[in-house]
N, CA and C of each residue as an Amber inpcrd file, in Angstrom:
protein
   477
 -80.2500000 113.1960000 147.4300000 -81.2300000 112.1900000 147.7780000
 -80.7630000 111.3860000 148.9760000 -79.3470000 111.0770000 149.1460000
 -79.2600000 109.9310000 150.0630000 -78.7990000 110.5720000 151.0960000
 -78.3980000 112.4230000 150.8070000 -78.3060000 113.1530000 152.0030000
 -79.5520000 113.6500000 153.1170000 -80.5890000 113.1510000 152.8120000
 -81.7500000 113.5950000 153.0990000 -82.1350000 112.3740000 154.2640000
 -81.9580000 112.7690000 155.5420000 -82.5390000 111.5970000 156.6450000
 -84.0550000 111.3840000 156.2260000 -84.3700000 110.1740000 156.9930000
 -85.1260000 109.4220000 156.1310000 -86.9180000 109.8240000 156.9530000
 -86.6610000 110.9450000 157.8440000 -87.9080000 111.7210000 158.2750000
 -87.8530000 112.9810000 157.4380000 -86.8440000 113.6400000 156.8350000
 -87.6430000 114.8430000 155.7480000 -87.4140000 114.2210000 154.7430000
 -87.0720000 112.8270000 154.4690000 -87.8130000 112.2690000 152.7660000
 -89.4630000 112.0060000 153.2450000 -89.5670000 111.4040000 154.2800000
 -91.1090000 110.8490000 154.2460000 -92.0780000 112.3440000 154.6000000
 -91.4110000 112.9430000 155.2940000 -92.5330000 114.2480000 155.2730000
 -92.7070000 114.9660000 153.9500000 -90.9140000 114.7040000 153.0710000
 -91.2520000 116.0900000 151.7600000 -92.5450000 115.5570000 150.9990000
 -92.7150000 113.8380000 150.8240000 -93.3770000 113.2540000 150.2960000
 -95.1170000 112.4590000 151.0020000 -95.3270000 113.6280000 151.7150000
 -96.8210000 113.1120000 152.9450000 -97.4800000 113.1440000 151.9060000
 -97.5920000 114.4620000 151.1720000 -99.1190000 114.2880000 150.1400000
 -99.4430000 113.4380000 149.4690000 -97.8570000 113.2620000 148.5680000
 -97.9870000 111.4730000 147.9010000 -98.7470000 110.5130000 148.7790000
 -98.7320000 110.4600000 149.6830000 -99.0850000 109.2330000 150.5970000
-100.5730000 109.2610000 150.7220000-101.1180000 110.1740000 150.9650000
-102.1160000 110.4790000 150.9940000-102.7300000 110.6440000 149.9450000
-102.7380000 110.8750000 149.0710000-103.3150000 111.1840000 147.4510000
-103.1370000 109.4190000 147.1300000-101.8800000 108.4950000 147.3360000
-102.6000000 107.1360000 147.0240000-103.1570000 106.4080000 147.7730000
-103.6560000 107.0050000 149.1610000-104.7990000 106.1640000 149.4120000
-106.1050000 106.4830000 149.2500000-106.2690000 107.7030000 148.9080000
-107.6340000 108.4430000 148.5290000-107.6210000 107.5010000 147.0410000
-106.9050000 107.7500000 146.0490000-106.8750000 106.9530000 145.3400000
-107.5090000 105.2620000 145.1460000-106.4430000 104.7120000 146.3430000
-107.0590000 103.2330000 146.6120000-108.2490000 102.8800000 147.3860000
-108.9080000 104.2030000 147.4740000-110.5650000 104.2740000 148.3630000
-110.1320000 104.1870000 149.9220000-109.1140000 104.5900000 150.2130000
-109.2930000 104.8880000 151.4530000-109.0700000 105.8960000 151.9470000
-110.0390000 106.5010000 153.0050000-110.1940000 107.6040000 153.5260000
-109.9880000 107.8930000 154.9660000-109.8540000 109.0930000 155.3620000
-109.2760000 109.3360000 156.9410000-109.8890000 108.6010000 157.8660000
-111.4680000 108.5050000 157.8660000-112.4240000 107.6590000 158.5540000
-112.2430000 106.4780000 158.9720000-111.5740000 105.4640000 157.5890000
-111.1930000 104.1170000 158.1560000-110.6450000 104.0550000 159.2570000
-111.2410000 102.8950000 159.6720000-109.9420000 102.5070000 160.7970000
-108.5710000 101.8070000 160.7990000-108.1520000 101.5620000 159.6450000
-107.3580000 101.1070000 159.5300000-106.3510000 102.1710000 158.4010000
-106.5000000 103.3560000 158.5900000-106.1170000 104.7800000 158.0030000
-104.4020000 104.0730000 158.4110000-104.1270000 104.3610000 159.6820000
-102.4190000 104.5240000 159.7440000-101.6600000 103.4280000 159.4600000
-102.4680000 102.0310000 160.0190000-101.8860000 100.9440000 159.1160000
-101.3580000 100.9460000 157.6310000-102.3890000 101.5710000 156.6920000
-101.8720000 101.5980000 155.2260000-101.0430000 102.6020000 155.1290000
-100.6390000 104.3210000 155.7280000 -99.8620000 104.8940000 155.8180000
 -98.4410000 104.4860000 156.2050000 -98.7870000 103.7900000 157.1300000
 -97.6730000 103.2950000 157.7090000 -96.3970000 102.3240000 156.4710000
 -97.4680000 101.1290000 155.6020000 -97.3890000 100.4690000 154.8070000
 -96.5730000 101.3130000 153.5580000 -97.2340000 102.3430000 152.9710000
 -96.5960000 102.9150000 152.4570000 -95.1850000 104.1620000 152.2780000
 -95.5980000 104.3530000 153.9760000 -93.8740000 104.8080000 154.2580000
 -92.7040000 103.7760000 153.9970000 -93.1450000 103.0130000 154.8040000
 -92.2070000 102.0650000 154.4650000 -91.4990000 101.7370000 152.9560000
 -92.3720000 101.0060000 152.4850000 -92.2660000 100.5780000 151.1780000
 -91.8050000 101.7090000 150.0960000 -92.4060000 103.3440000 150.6610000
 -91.6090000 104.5260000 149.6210000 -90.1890000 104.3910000 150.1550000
 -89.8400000 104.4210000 151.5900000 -88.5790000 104.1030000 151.5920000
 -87.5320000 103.7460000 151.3800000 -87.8970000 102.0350000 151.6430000
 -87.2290000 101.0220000 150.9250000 -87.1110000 101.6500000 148.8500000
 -88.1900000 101.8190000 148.5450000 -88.0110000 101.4320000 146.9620000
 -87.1080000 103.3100000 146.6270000 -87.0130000 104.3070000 147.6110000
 -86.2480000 105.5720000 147.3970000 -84.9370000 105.2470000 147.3300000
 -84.3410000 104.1410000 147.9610000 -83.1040000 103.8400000 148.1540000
 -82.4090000 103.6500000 147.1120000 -83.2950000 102.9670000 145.8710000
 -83.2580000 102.2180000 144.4370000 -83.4500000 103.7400000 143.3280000
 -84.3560000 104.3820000 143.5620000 -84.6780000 105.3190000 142.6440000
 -84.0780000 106.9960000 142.8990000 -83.7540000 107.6560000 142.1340000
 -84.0310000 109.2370000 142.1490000 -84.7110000 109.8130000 141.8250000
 -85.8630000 110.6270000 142.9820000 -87.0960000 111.0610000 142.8290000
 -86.8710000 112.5020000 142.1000000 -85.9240000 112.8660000 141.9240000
 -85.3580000 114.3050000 141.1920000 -86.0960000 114.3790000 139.8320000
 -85.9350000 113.0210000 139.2500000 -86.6740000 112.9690000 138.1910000
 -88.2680000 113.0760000 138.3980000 -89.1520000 113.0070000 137.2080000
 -90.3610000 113.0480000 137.2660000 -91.1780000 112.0100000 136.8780000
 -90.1900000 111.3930000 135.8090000 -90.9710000 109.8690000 135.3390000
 -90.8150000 108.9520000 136.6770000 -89.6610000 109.3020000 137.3150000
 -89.1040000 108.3550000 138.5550000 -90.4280000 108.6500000 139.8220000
 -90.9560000 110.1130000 140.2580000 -91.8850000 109.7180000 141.1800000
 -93.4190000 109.2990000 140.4200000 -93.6390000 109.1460000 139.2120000
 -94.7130000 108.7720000 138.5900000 -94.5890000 107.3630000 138.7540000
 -93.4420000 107.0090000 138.5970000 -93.7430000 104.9400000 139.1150000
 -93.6870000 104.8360000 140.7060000 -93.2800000 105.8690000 141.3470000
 -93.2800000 105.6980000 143.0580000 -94.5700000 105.4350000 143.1290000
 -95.2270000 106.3850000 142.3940000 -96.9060000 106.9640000 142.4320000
 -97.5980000 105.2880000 142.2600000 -97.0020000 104.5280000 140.7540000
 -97.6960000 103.7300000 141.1130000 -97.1340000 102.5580000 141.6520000
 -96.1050000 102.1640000 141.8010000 -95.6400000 101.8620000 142.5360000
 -96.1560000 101.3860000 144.1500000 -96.6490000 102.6410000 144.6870000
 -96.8390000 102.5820000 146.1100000 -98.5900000 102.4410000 146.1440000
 -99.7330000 102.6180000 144.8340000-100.7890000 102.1670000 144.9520000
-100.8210000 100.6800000 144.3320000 -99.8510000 100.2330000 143.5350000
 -99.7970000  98.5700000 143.6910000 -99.8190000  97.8090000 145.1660000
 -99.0930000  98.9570000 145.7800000 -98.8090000  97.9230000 147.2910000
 -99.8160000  97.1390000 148.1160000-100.5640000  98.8810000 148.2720000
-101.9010000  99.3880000 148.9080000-103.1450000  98.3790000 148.6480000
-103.4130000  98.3410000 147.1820000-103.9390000  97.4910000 146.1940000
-103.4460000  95.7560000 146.9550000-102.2930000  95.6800000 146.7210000
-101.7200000  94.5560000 147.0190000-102.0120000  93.8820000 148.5230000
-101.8890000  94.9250000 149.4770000-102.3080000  94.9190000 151.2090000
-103.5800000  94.4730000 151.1520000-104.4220000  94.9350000 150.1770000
-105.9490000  95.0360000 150.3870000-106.5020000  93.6100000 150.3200000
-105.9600000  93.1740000 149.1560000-106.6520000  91.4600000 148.1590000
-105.8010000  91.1140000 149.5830000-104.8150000  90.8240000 150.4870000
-104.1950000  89.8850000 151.2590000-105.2690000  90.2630000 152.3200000
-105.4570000  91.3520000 152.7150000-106.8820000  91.6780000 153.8230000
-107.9900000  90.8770000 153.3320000-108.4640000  90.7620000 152.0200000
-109.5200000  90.2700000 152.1230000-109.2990000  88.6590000 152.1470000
-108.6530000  88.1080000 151.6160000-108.4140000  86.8520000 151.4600000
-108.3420000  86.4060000 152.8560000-107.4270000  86.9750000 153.5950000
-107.3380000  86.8680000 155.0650000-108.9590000  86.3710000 155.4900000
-109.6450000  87.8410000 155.6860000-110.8340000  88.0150000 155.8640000
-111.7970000  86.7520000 155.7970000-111.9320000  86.3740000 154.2140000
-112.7960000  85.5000000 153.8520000-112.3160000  84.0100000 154.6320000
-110.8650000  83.7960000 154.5720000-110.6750000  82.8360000 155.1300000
-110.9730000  82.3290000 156.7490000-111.0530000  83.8940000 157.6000000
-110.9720000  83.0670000 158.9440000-112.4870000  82.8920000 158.4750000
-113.4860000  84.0450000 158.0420000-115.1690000  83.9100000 157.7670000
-114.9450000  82.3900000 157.7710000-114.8080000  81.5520000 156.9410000
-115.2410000  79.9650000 156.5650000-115.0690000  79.1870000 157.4490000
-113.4590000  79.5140000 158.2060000-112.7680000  78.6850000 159.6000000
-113.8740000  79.0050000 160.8440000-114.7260000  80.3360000 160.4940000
-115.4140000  80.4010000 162.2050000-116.3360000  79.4490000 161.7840000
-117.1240000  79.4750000 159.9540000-118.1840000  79.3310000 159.9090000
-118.2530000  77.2900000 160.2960000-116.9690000  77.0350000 159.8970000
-116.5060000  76.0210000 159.8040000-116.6530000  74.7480000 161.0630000
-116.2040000  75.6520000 161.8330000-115.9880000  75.4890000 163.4930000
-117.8090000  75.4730000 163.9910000-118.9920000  76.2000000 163.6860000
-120.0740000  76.3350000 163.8710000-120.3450000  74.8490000 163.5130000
-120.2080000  74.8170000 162.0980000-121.2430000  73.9890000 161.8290000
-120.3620000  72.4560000 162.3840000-119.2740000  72.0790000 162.3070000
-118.5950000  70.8170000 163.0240000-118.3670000  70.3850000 163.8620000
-119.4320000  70.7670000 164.9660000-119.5980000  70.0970000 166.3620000
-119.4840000  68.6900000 166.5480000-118.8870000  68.3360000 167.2700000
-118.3210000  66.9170000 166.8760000-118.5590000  66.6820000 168.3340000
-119.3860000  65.3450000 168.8780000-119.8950000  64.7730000 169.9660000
-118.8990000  64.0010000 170.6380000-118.5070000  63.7310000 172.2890000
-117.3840000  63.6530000 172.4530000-117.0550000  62.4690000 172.0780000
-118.3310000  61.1040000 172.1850000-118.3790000  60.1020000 171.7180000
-117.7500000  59.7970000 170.4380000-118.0850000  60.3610000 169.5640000
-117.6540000  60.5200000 168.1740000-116.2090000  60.9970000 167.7290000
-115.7600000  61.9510000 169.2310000-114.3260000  61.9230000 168.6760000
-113.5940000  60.8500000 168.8650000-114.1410000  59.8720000 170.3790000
-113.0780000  59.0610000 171.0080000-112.9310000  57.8740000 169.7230000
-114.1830000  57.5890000 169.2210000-114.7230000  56.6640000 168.1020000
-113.3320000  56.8860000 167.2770000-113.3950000  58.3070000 167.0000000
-112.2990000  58.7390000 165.5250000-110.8740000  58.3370000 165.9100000
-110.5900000  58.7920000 167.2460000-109.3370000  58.7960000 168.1280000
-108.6870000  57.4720000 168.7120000-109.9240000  56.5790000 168.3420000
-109.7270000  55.0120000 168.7840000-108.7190000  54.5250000 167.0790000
-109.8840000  54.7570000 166.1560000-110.0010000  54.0370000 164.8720000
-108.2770000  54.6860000 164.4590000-107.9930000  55.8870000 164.5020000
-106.4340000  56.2220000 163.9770000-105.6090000  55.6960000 164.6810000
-105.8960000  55.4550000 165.8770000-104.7100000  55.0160000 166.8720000
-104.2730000  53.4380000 166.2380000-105.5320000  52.8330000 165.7590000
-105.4720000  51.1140000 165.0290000-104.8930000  51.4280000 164.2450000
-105.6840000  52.4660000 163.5380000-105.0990000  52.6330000 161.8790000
-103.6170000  52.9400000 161.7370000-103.1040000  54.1130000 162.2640000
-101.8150000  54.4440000 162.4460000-100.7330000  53.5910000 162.0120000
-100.5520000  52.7760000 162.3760000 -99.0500000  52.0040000 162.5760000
 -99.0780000  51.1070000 160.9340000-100.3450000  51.1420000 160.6710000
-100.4590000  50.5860000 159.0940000-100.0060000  51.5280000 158.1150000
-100.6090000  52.9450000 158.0790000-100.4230000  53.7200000 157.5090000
 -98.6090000  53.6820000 157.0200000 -98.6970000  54.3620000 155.7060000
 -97.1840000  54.3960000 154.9730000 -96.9840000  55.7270000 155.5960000
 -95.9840000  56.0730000 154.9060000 -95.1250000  57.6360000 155.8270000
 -95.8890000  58.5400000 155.3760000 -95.9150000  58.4170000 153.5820000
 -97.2190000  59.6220000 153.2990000 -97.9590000  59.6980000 153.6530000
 -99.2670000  58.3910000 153.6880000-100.2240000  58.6650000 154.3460000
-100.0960000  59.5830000 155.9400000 -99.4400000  59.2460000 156.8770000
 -98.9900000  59.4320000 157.7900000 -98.8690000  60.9120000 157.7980000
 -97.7620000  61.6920000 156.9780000 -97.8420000  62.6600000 157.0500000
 -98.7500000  64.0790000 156.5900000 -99.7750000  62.4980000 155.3550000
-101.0500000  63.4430000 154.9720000-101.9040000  63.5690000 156.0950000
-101.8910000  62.9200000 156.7200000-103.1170000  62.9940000 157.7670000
-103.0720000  64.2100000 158.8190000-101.6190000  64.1200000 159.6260000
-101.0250000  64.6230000 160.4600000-101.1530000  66.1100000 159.5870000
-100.6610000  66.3400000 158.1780000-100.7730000  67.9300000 157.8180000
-102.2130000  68.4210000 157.8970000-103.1480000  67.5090000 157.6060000
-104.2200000  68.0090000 157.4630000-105.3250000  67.9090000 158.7900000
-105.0300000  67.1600000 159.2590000-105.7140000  66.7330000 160.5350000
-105.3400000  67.9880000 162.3510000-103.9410000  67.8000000 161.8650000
-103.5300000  68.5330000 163.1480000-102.7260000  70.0730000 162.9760000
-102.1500000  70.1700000 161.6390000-102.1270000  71.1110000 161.0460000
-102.5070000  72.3470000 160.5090000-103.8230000  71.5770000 159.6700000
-104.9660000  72.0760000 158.5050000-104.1430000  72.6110000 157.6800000
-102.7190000  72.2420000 156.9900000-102.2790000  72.2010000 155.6770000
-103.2240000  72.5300000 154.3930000-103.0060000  73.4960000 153.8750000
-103.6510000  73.0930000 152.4100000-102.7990000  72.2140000 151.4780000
-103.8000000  71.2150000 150.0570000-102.4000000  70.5940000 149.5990000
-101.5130000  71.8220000 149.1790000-101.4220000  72.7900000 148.8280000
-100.4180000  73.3050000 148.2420000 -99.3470000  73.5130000 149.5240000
 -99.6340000  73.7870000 150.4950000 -98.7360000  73.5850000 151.7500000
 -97.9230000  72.4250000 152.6360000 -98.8500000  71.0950000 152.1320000
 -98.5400000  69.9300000 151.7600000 -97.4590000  69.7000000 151.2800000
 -97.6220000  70.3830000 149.8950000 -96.4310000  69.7790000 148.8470000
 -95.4060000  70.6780000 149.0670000 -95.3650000  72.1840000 149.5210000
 -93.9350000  72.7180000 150.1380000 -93.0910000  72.2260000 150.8340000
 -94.2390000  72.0560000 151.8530000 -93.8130000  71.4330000 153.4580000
 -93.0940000  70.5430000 153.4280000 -93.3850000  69.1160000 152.6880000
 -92.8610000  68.3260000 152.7980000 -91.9930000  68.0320000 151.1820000
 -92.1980000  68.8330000 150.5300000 -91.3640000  68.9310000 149.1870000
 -91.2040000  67.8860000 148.7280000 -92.4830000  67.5940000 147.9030000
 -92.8790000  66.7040000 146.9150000 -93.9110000  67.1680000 145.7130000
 -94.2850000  66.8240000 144.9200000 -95.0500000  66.7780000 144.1220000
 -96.6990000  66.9420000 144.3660000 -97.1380000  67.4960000 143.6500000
 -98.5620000  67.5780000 143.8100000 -99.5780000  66.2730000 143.6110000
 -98.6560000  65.2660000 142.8900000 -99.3130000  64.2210000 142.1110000
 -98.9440000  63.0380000 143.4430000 -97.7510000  63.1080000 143.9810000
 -97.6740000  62.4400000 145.6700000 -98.5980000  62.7310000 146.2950000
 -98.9330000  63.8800000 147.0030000-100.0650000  64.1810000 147.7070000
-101.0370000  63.5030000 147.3200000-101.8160000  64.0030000 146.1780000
-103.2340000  63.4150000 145.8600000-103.1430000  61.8490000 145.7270000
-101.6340000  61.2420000 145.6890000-101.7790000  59.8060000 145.8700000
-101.9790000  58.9890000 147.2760000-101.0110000  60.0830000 148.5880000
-100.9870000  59.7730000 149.2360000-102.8880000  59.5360000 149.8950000
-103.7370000  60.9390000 149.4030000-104.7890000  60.7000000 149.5700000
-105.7890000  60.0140000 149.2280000-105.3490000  59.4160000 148.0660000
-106.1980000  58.3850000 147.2080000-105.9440000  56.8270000 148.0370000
-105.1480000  56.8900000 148.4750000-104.6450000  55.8130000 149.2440000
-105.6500000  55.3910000 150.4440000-105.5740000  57.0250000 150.8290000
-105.9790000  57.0090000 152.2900000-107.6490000  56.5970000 151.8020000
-108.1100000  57.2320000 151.4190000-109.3680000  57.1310000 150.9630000
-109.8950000  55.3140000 150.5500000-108.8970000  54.7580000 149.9280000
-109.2410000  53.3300000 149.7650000-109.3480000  52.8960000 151.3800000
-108.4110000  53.3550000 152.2240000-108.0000000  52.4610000 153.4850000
-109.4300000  52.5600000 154.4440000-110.1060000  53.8990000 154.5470000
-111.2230000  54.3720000 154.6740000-112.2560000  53.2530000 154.5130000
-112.4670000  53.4450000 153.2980000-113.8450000  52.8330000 152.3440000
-114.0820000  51.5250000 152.3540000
């Protein structure tokens, strides 16, 4: 196995590759055919290093194994997907008049120096950032229950 350079492991094993993406509904047509090939060379690679395919139970988890990935590539494509969808749709509908920004750009510049550090850094993640809270609370490694305070805050200062 580990005498085998690592272009006649991926050729002995092409059909595999191909049989799990027919599997995961994808077909030669896509356009995005060599991307997921590609995906799964790799990843048979890496995980051959760990296993001996000599056995048979051993390439039956490669098998699934390497359509978890595929599977796995796909939900991150779509999520991707859906997300910029909302950011274009986002950007459409929030035309913001220039008047109206200087208005916004006046009022933080006052506001600013009042603001506490959280607030401060809630604004800044979300404002110039676009942080989600869960990126929020990595980022700045705190609590989830900080955040939503820091915003509850902000929201009084607002109102």
């Amino acid at each position: 196995m580990r005498t085998e350079s690592a272009e006649e492991l991926v050729q002995k094993y092409e059909p595999l590759f191909h049989k799990v993406l027919r599997s995961c509904g994808i077909f030669y047509h896509n356009p995005e055919y060599e991307d997921y090939l590609q995906i799964i060379r790799i990843s048979f690679f890496e995980r051959s290093q760990k296993l001996d395919l000599a056995q048979g139970d051993q390439l039956t988890l490669m098998y699934r194994f390497l359509c978890w990935r595929v599977r796995d590539y796909q939900r991150k494509q779509k999520n991707q997907q859906t997300l910029i969808e909302k950011v274009m749709r986002y950007d459409l509908d929030q035309e913001v008049s220039l008047e109206d920004r200087v208005l916004w750009e006046d009022f933080l510049a006052r506001l600013w120096p009042k603001l506490s550090l959280g607030e401060r850094r809630f604004l800044f993640a979300r404002l110039c950032l676009g942080l989600s809270m869960n990126q929020i609370t990595q980022a700045y490694k705190v609590s989830r229950s900080t955040v939503l305070n820091w915003k509850r805050r902000l929201a009084k200062r607002f109102s």
